[in-house]
């Protein structure tokens, strides 16, 4: 309420009558236990989200965002109340340090950052309150929940074995927005919010900014970044959704334990296979249209099999290529594996050096390939400490969600809008 009181007192001392619109902003949006969230608080937070997400500020967009913004402010209030109840305090110097860091990340000094906020209709206190709530909740969760988390050696062994087993398999760079559902009757409302957020993201809203403001997962602080995940690392519904997506896509709402997830697939690679690896590749290519008659296909396959039988090393591949198709073969030297077509990457990674591949049918012909050099930095498994830390973070996030759910259930919340 500091921002609200400061604004109201300023108006009184200036002798200015508060117009109807300002009076409306001082109305109560919600009462959380014995504390008030005003419409000004809601409006200010919406404005901050619109600016950080690069969304147009229109009445329609504000109306769509308001329910989830208010829900987030209620959660923020509950976190601060719980931190105060248990004596968790955040020194002002720590909040100021985070504000300065935020300004630095935007290539500004703190006074410059505050001036930009003011020009966009945002009070610095709005940002500071959110930082305060995040810091207090993080400290509270670690203090109360971290001591109960243990990760056994067997669990670390299982995780390492799973990672080793997934070497060479697809791996996905994923971000999330998580919206909790505390009771079945909430699901329609939360799903509607998820659909609205997805619509705004697909209209151009920045996913990481939306995650920071709306996600109720620990990853919110990192803009929803989950990091690289392999097969089976996420829950089955999330794993299935990610495998069906292409980089750059955003999922529909996915129901999972505790709530709804919105996933963004940012990139894809093969686990343990560094993309900076390079190869030198020789090829024999036999042109063959997709509509070629059966006898032409049979003849080309016969020639392709003869290439496989005759090419015993890279020198042989060069000689055979000149004999079979003098003008249609291009050697690839020191090519990044990440730049190769998807159909050639398994060959680049897995084909033994100096051995011809099986004939590979593509749209314009048949190719036989041979890897002559391969340079791939040795892939390293994460350390046991890194595995234990990751498992611990995942468990702490689940416990924190449960803690927050309990706070909501025990709270008195009176919505006025």
Coordinates of C-alpha atoms in Angstrom, one line a residue:
X1 CA 0.0 0.0 0.0
X2 CA 3.0 2.3 0.2
X3 CA 2.6 3.5 -3.4
X4 CA -1.1 4.1 -2.9
X5 CA -0.7 6.1 0.2
X6 CA 2.2 8.1 -1.2
X7 CA 0.1 9.0 -4.3
X8 CA -3.0 9.9 -2.2
X9 CA -1.0 12.0 0.3
X10 CA 0.8 13.8 -2.5
X11 CA -2.5 14.8 -4.1
X12 CA -3.9 16.1 -0.8
X13 CA -0.8 18.2 0.0
X14 CA -0.9 19.7 -3.5
X15 CA -4.5 20.7 -2.8
X16 CA -5.7 18.9 -5.9
X17 CA -9.2 17.4 -5.9
X18 CA -9.1 13.7 -6.9
X19 CA -11.0 13.2 -10.1
X20 CA -13.4 10.4 -10.7
X21 CA -10.8 8.3 -12.6
X22 CA -8.3 8.6 -9.8
X23 CA -10.9 7.9 -7.2
X24 CA -11.8 4.7 -9.1
X25 CA -8.1 3.7 -9.0
X26 CA -8.2 3.9 -5.2
X27 CA -11.0 1.4 -5.0
X28 CA -10.4 -2.0 -3.5
X29 CA -9.8 -4.8 -5.9
X30 CA -9.4 -7.5 -3.3
X31 CA -8.8 -8.0 0.4
X32 CA -6.3 -10.7 1.3
X33 CA -6.7 -11.6 5.0
X34 CA -6.5 -8.1 6.4
X35 CA -4.6 -6.3 3.6
X36 CA -5.9 -4.5 0.6
X37 CA -5.0 -4.7 -3.1
X38 CA -6.2 -1.6 -4.9
X39 CA -7.3 -1.1 -8.5
X40 CA -4.2 1.1 -8.8
X41 CA -2.0 -1.8 -7.8
X42 CA -3.7 -4.0 -10.5
X43 CA -3.5 -1.3 -13.1
X44 CA 0.2 -0.5 -12.4
X45 CA 1.1 -4.2 -12.6
X46 CA -0.8 -4.6 -15.8
X47 CA 1.1 -1.6 -17.3
X48 CA 4.4 -3.2 -16.2
X49 CA 3.5 -6.4 -17.9
X50 CA 2.4 -4.7 -21.1
X51 CA 5.6 -2.8 -21.4
X52 CA 7.9 -5.7 -20.5
X53 CA 6.0 -8.1 -22.8
X54 CA 5.9 -5.5 -25.7
X55 CA 2.1 -5.7 -25.9
X56 CA -0.2 -3.0 -27.1
X57 CA -2.0 -1.2 -24.2
X58 CA -5.6 -1.5 -25.1
X59 CA -8.7 -1.9 -23.0
X60 CA -9.3 -5.3 -24.5
X61 CA -5.9 -6.6 -23.6
X62 CA -6.1 -5.1 -20.1
X63 CA -9.4 -6.8 -19.6
X64 CA -8.0 -10.2 -20.7
X65 CA -5.0 -9.9 -18.4
X66 CA -6.7 -8.6 -15.3
X67 CA -8.0 -11.9 -13.7
X68 CA -4.5 -13.5 -13.8
X69 CA -2.7 -10.3 -12.8
X70 CA -5.0 -10.0 -9.7
X71 CA -4.5 -13.6 -8.9
X72 CA -0.7 -13.1 -9.1
X73 CA -1.0 -10.0 -6.8
X74 CA -3.0 -12.1 -4.3
X75 CA -0.3 -14.8 -4.3
X76 CA 2.3 -12.1 -3.9
X77 CA 0.5 -10.7 -0.9
X78 CA 0.1 -14.2 0.7
X79 CA 3.9 -14.8 0.3
X80 CA 4.8 -11.5 1.9
X81 CA 2.3 -12.1 4.8
X82 CA 3.8 -15.6 5.4
X83 CA 7.3 -14.3 5.3
X84 CA 6.4 -11.6 7.9
X85 CA 4.6 -14.2 10.1
X86 CA 7.8 -16.3 10.2
X87 CA 10.2 -13.4 10.6
X88 CA 11.7 -13.5 7.2
X89 CA 12.9 -10.1 6.3
X90 CA 14.7 -8.7 3.2
X91 CA 17.0 -5.7 3.8
X92 CA 16.2 -2.7 1.7
X93 CA 19.8 -2.8 0.5
X94 CA 19.2 -6.2 -1.1
X95 CA 16.1 -4.9 -2.9
X96 CA 18.0 -1.8 -4.1
X97 CA 20.8 -4.1 -5.3
X98 CA 18.4 -6.1 -7.4
X99 CA 16.9 -2.9 -8.8
X100 CA 20.3 -1.7 -9.8
X101 CA 21.1 -5.1 -11.4
X102 CA 17.8 -4.9 -13.4
X103 CA 18.7 -1.4 -14.6
X104 CA 22.2 -2.7 -15.5
X105 CA 20.7 -5.5 -17.5
X106 CA 18.8 -2.8 -19.5
X107 CA 22.1 -0.8 -20.0
X108 CA 20.9 2.0 -17.7
X109 CA 21.7 3.5 -14.3
X110 CA 19.1 3.2 -11.7
X111 CA 17.9 6.9 -12.1
X112 CA 17.7 6.3 -15.9
X113 CA 15.7 3.1 -15.3
X114 CA 13.3 4.9 -12.9
X115 CA 12.9 7.7 -15.5
X116 CA 12.0 5.2 -18.2
X117 CA 9.5 3.5 -15.9
X118 CA 7.9 6.9 -15.1
X119 CA 7.6 7.8 -18.8
X120 CA 5.8 4.5 -19.3
X121 CA 3.4 5.2 -16.4
X122 CA 5.1 2.7 -13.9
X123 CA 6.2 3.6 -10.4
X124 CA 9.6 2.1 -9.3
X125 CA 7.8 0.9 -6.1
X126 CA 5.8 -1.5 -8.3
X127 CA 8.9 -3.2 -9.4
X128 CA 10.5 -3.1 -6.0
X129 CA 7.4 -4.7 -4.4
X130 CA 7.6 -7.6 -6.8
X131 CA 11.3 -8.0 -6.2
X132 CA 10.7 -7.9 -2.4
X133 CA 8.0 -10.7 -2.7
X134 CA 10.2 -12.9 -4.9
X135 CA 13.2 -12.6 -2.6
X136 CA 11.2 -13.2 0.6
X137 CA 9.5 -16.2 -0.9
X138 CA 12.7 -17.7 -2.1
X139 CA 14.3 -17.3 1.3
X140 CA 11.3 -18.6 3.1
X141 CA 11.0 -21.7 0.9
X142 CA 14.7 -22.5 1.3
X143 CA 14.5 -22.0 5.1
X144 CA 11.4 -24.2 5.6
X145 CA 11.5 -26.8 2.9
X146 CA 15.2 -27.3 1.9
X147 CA 16.1 -29.2 5.0
X148 CA 13.5 -31.9 4.2
X149 CA 15.0 -32.7 0.8
X150 CA 17.4 -35.5 0.4
X151 CA 18.8 -37.1 -2.8
X152 CA 20.1 -40.6 -2.5
X153 CA 23.1 -42.0 -4.3
X154 CA 20.9 -44.5 -6.0
X155 CA 18.8 -41.7 -7.4
X156 CA 21.9 -40.0 -8.8
X157 CA 23.0 -43.3 -10.3
X158 CA 19.6 -43.7 -12.0
X159 CA 19.7 -40.2 -13.4
X160 CA 23.2 -40.6 -14.8
X161 CA 22.3 -44.0 -16.3
X162 CA 19.3 -42.3 -18.0
X163 CA 21.4 -39.5 -19.4
X164 CA 24.0 -41.9 -20.7
X165 CA 21.2 -44.0 -22.3
X166 CA 19.8 -40.9 -24.0
X167 CA 23.1 -39.9 -25.7
X168 CA 22.5 -39.2 -29.3
X169 CA 18.7 -39.0 -28.8
X170 CA 16.7 -35.8 -29.4
X171 CA 17.1 -33.2 -26.6
X172 CA 14.9 -30.1 -26.3
X173 CA 15.4 -26.6 -25.0
X174 CA 12.2 -25.7 -23.2
X175 CA 10.5 -22.8 -21.4
X176 CA 7.3 -23.0 -19.4
X177 CA 4.5 -21.0 -17.9
X178 CA 2.9 -23.0 -15.1
X179 CA -0.6 -22.0 -13.7
X180 CA -1.6 -23.9 -10.6
X181 CA -5.1 -25.4 -10.1
X182 CA -5.9 -25.9 -6.4
X183 CA -9.4 -27.4 -6.8
X184 CA -11.4 -28.9 -9.8
X185 CA -13.8 -26.0 -9.8
X186 CA -10.9 -23.6 -10.7
X187 CA -9.9 -25.5 -13.8
X188 CA -12.2 -23.7 -16.3
X189 CA -11.1 -20.3 -15.1
X190 CA -7.4 -21.2 -15.1
X191 CA -7.7 -22.8 -18.6
X192 CA -9.3 -19.6 -19.9
X193 CA -6.4 -17.6 -18.5
X194 CA -3.9 -20.0 -20.1
X195 CA -5.7 -19.6 -23.5
X196 CA -5.5 -15.8 -23.1
X197 CA -1.8 -15.9 -22.4
X198 CA -1.2 -18.2 -25.4
X199 CA -3.1 -15.8 -27.6
X200 CA -1.0 -12.9 -26.4
X201 CA 2.2 -14.8 -26.9
X202 CA 1.2 -15.8 -30.4
X203 CA 0.4 -12.1 -31.1
X204 CA 4.0 -11.2 -30.2
X205 CA 4.2 -11.0 -26.4
X206 CA 7.6 -12.0 -25.1
X207 CA 7.4 -15.5 -23.6
X208 CA 10.0 -15.0 -21.0
X209 CA 8.3 -11.7 -19.8
X210 CA 5.0 -13.5 -19.6
X211 CA 6.6 -16.3 -17.6
X212 CA 8.2 -13.9 -15.2
X213 CA 4.9 -12.2 -14.5
X214 CA 2.4 -15.1 -14.5
X215 CA 4.2 -18.5 -14.0
X216 CA 3.8 -20.1 -10.6
X217 CA 6.9 -22.3 -11.0
X218 CA 10.3 -21.7 -9.6
X219 CA 11.5 -21.2 -13.3
X220 CA 9.5 -17.9 -13.4
X221 CA 12.6 -16.1 -12.1
X222 CA 14.5 -17.3 -15.1
X223 CA 11.8 -16.3 -17.6
X224 CA 10.4 -19.9 -17.5
X225 CA 13.6 -21.5 -18.7
X226 CA 13.7 -25.2 -17.9
X227 CA 16.8 -25.8 -19.9
X228 CA 17.7 -28.8 -22.1
X229 CA 15.6 -31.9 -21.4
X230 CA 15.8 -35.4 -22.8
X231 CA 13.3 -38.2 -23.4
X232 CA 11.4 -39.1 -20.2
X233 CA 12.9 -36.3 -18.2
X234 CA 9.5 -34.4 -18.0
X235 CA 6.2 -36.0 -17.0
X236 CA 4.5 -38.1 -19.7
X237 CA 2.0 -35.4 -20.8
X238 CA 4.8 -32.8 -21.2
X239 CA 7.2 -35.2 -22.8
X240 CA 4.6 -36.2 -25.4
X241 CA 3.8 -32.5 -26.2
X242 CA 7.4 -31.5 -26.6
X243 CA 8.2 -34.4 -29.0
X244 CA 5.3 -33.3 -31.2
X245 CA 6.5 -29.7 -31.4
X246 CA 8.9 -27.9 -33.7
X247 CA 11.4 -25.2 -32.5
X248 CA 9.6 -21.9 -32.2
X249 CA 6.2 -23.3 -31.4
X250 CA 4.1 -22.7 -28.3
X251 CA 1.9 -25.5 -27.0
X252 CA -1.7 -25.5 -26.1
X253 CA -2.5 -25.7 -22.3
X254 CA -1.3 -29.1 -21.0
X255 CA -2.9 -30.6 -17.9
X256 CA -0.5 -32.2 -15.5
X257 CA -0.3 -32.7 -11.8
X258 CA -1.0 -29.5 -10.0
X259 CA -2.1 -27.4 -12.9
X260 CA -1.6 -26.3 -16.5
X261 CA 1.6 -25.9 -18.4
X262 CA 2.3 -23.7 -21.5
X263 CA 5.5 -24.9 -23.2
X264 CA 7.7 -23.1 -25.7
X265 CA 10.2 -25.2 -27.6
X266 CA 13.2 -22.9 -28.3
X267 CA 15.6 -25.4 -29.9
X268 CA 16.4 -29.0 -30.5
X269 CA 19.6 -31.0 -30.7
X270 CA 21.0 -34.5 -30.0
X271 CA 21.9 -35.2 -26.4
X272 CA 25.6 -35.4 -25.8
X273 CA 26.4 -34.5 -29.4
X274 CA 27.9 -31.0 -29.4
X275 CA 26.6 -28.9 -32.3
X276 CA 30.1 -27.5 -32.9
X277 CA 31.3 -30.8 -34.2
X278 CA 32.6 -30.9 -37.8
X279 CA 33.1 -33.6 -40.5
X280 CA 34.6 -34.1 -43.9
X281 CA 32.2 -36.1 -46.1
X282 CA 32.5 -37.7 -49.6
X283 CA 29.4 -38.6 -51.6
X284 CA 28.4 -40.4 -54.7
X285 CA 25.0 -39.0 -56.0
X286 CA 22.9 -40.7 -58.6
X287 CA 20.2 -38.3 -59.9
X288 CA 16.7 -40.0 -60.0
X289 CA 13.4 -38.0 -60.2
X290 CA 10.8 -38.9 -57.6
X291 CA 8.5 -39.9 -60.6
X292 CA 11.1 -42.3 -62.1
X293 CA 9.7 -45.5 -63.5
X294 CA 10.4 -48.8 -61.7
X295 CA 13.0 -50.0 -64.1
X296 CA 15.0 -46.8 -63.7
X297 CA 14.8 -47.1 -59.9
X298 CA 16.0 -50.7 -60.1
X299 CA 18.9 -49.7 -62.3
X300 CA 19.9 -46.9 -60.0
X301 CA 19.8 -49.2 -57.0
X302 CA 22.0 -51.7 -58.7
X303 CA 24.6 -49.0 -59.4
X304 CA 24.3 -47.7 -55.8
X305 CA 24.9 -51.2 -54.4
X306 CA 28.0 -51.5 -56.6
X307 CA 29.3 -48.3 -55.1
X308 CA 28.9 -49.6 -51.6
X309 CA 30.8 -52.8 -52.5
X310 CA 33.6 -51.1 -54.3
X311 CA 34.3 -48.1 -52.0
X312 CA 36.6 -49.4 -49.2
X313 CA 38.0 -46.0 -48.2
X314 CA 37.8 -42.3 -49.1
X315 CA 40.2 -42.6 -52.0
X316 CA 38.0 -45.3 -53.5
X317 CA 34.9 -43.0 -53.0
X318 CA 36.7 -40.3 -55.0
X319 CA 37.6 -42.7 -57.8
X320 CA 34.1 -44.4 -57.9
X321 CA 32.4 -41.0 -57.9
X322 CA 34.3 -39.9 -61.0
X323 CA 33.4 -43.1 -62.8
X324 CA 29.7 -43.2 -61.9
X325 CA 28.8 -39.5 -62.1
X326 CA 31.8 -37.3 -63.1
X327 CA 30.0 -33.9 -62.7
X328 CA 27.4 -34.6 -60.0
X329 CA 29.4 -35.1 -56.8
X330 CA 30.5 -32.4 -54.3
X331 CA 32.8 -33.2 -51.4
X332 CA 32.1 -31.5 -48.1
X333 CA 35.1 -30.5 -46.0
X334 CA 35.0 -29.4 -42.4
X335 CA 31.3 -28.8 -42.4
X336 CA 29.5 -28.2 -39.1
X337 CA 27.2 -31.1 -38.3
X338 CA 24.6 -28.6 -37.2
X339 CA 24.5 -27.2 -40.8
X340 CA 23.8 -30.6 -42.4
X341 CA 20.2 -31.6 -43.4
X342 CA 18.5 -33.6 -40.7
X343 CA 18.6 -36.8 -42.8
X344 CA 22.4 -36.7 -42.9
X345 CA 23.1 -36.0 -39.2
X346 CA 22.8 -39.6 -38.1
X347 CA 25.3 -40.6 -40.7
X348 CA 27.6 -37.7 -39.6
X349 CA 27.5 -38.8 -36.0
X350 CA 27.3 -42.6 -36.3
X351 CA 28.8 -43.9 -39.5
X352 CA 32.3 -45.4 -38.9
X353 CA 35.0 -43.4 -40.7
X354 CA 36.0 -44.8 -44.1
X355 CA 32.8 -47.0 -44.5
X356 CA 30.2 -46.3 -47.1
X357 CA 26.6 -45.6 -46.0
X358 CA 23.7 -47.6 -47.2
X359 CA 22.1 -46.0 -50.3
X360 CA 19.9 -43.2 -49.2
X361 CA 16.9 -42.3 -51.3
X362 CA 16.0 -38.6 -51.3
X363 CA 13.6 -36.6 -53.5
X364 CA 16.1 -35.9 -56.3
X365 CA 18.1 -39.2 -56.3
X366 CA 20.1 -41.8 -54.4
X367 CA 23.2 -40.9 -52.3
X368 CA 26.0 -42.9 -50.8
X369 CA 28.1 -41.1 -48.2
X370 CA 31.4 -41.7 -46.5
X371 CA 32.8 -39.9 -43.4
X372 CA 36.5 -39.2 -43.9
X373 CA 37.1 -37.0 -40.9
X374 CA 35.1 -36.3 -37.8
X375 CA 35.9 -33.8 -35.0
X376 CA 33.5 -33.8 -32.1
X377 CA 34.5 -32.6 -28.7
X378 CA 34.1 -35.3 -26.1
X379 CA 30.7 -35.2 -24.5
X380 CA 30.8 -35.1 -20.7
X381 CA 28.1 -36.2 -18.3
X382 CA 27.1 -33.8 -15.6
X383 CA 28.8 -34.4 -12.2
X384 CA 27.0 -36.1 -9.4
X385 CA 26.8 -32.8 -7.5
X386 CA 25.1 -31.2 -10.5
X387 CA 22.6 -34.1 -10.8
X388 CA 21.8 -33.9 -7.0
X389 CA 21.3 -30.2 -7.3
X390 CA 18.9 -30.5 -10.2
X391 CA 16.8 -33.2 -8.5
X392 CA 16.8 -31.1 -5.3
X393 CA 15.6 -28.1 -7.2
X394 CA 12.8 -30.1 -8.8
X395 CA 11.6 -31.4 -5.5
X396 CA 11.9 -28.0 -3.9
X397 CA 9.7 -26.5 -6.6
X398 CA 7.0 -29.2 -6.0
X399 CA 7.1 -28.6 -2.3
X400 CA 6.9 -24.8 -2.8
X401 CA 3.8 -25.3 -5.0
X402 CA 2.2 -27.3 -2.3
X403 CA 3.1 -24.7 0.3
X404 CA 1.5 -22.0 -1.8
X405 CA -1.6 -24.1 -2.4
X406 CA -2.0 -24.4 1.4
X407 CA -1.7 -20.7 1.9
X408 CA -4.4 -20.0 -0.7
X409 CA -6.7 -22.5 0.9
X410 CA -6.2 -21.1 4.4
X411 CA -6.5 -17.4 3.3
X412 CA -9.5 -15.1 3.5
X413 CA -9.8 -13.5 0.1
X414 CA -12.6 -11.1 -0.7
X415 CA -12.7 -10.2 -4.4
X416 CA -14.3 -6.8 -5.1
X417 CA -14.0 -6.7 -8.9

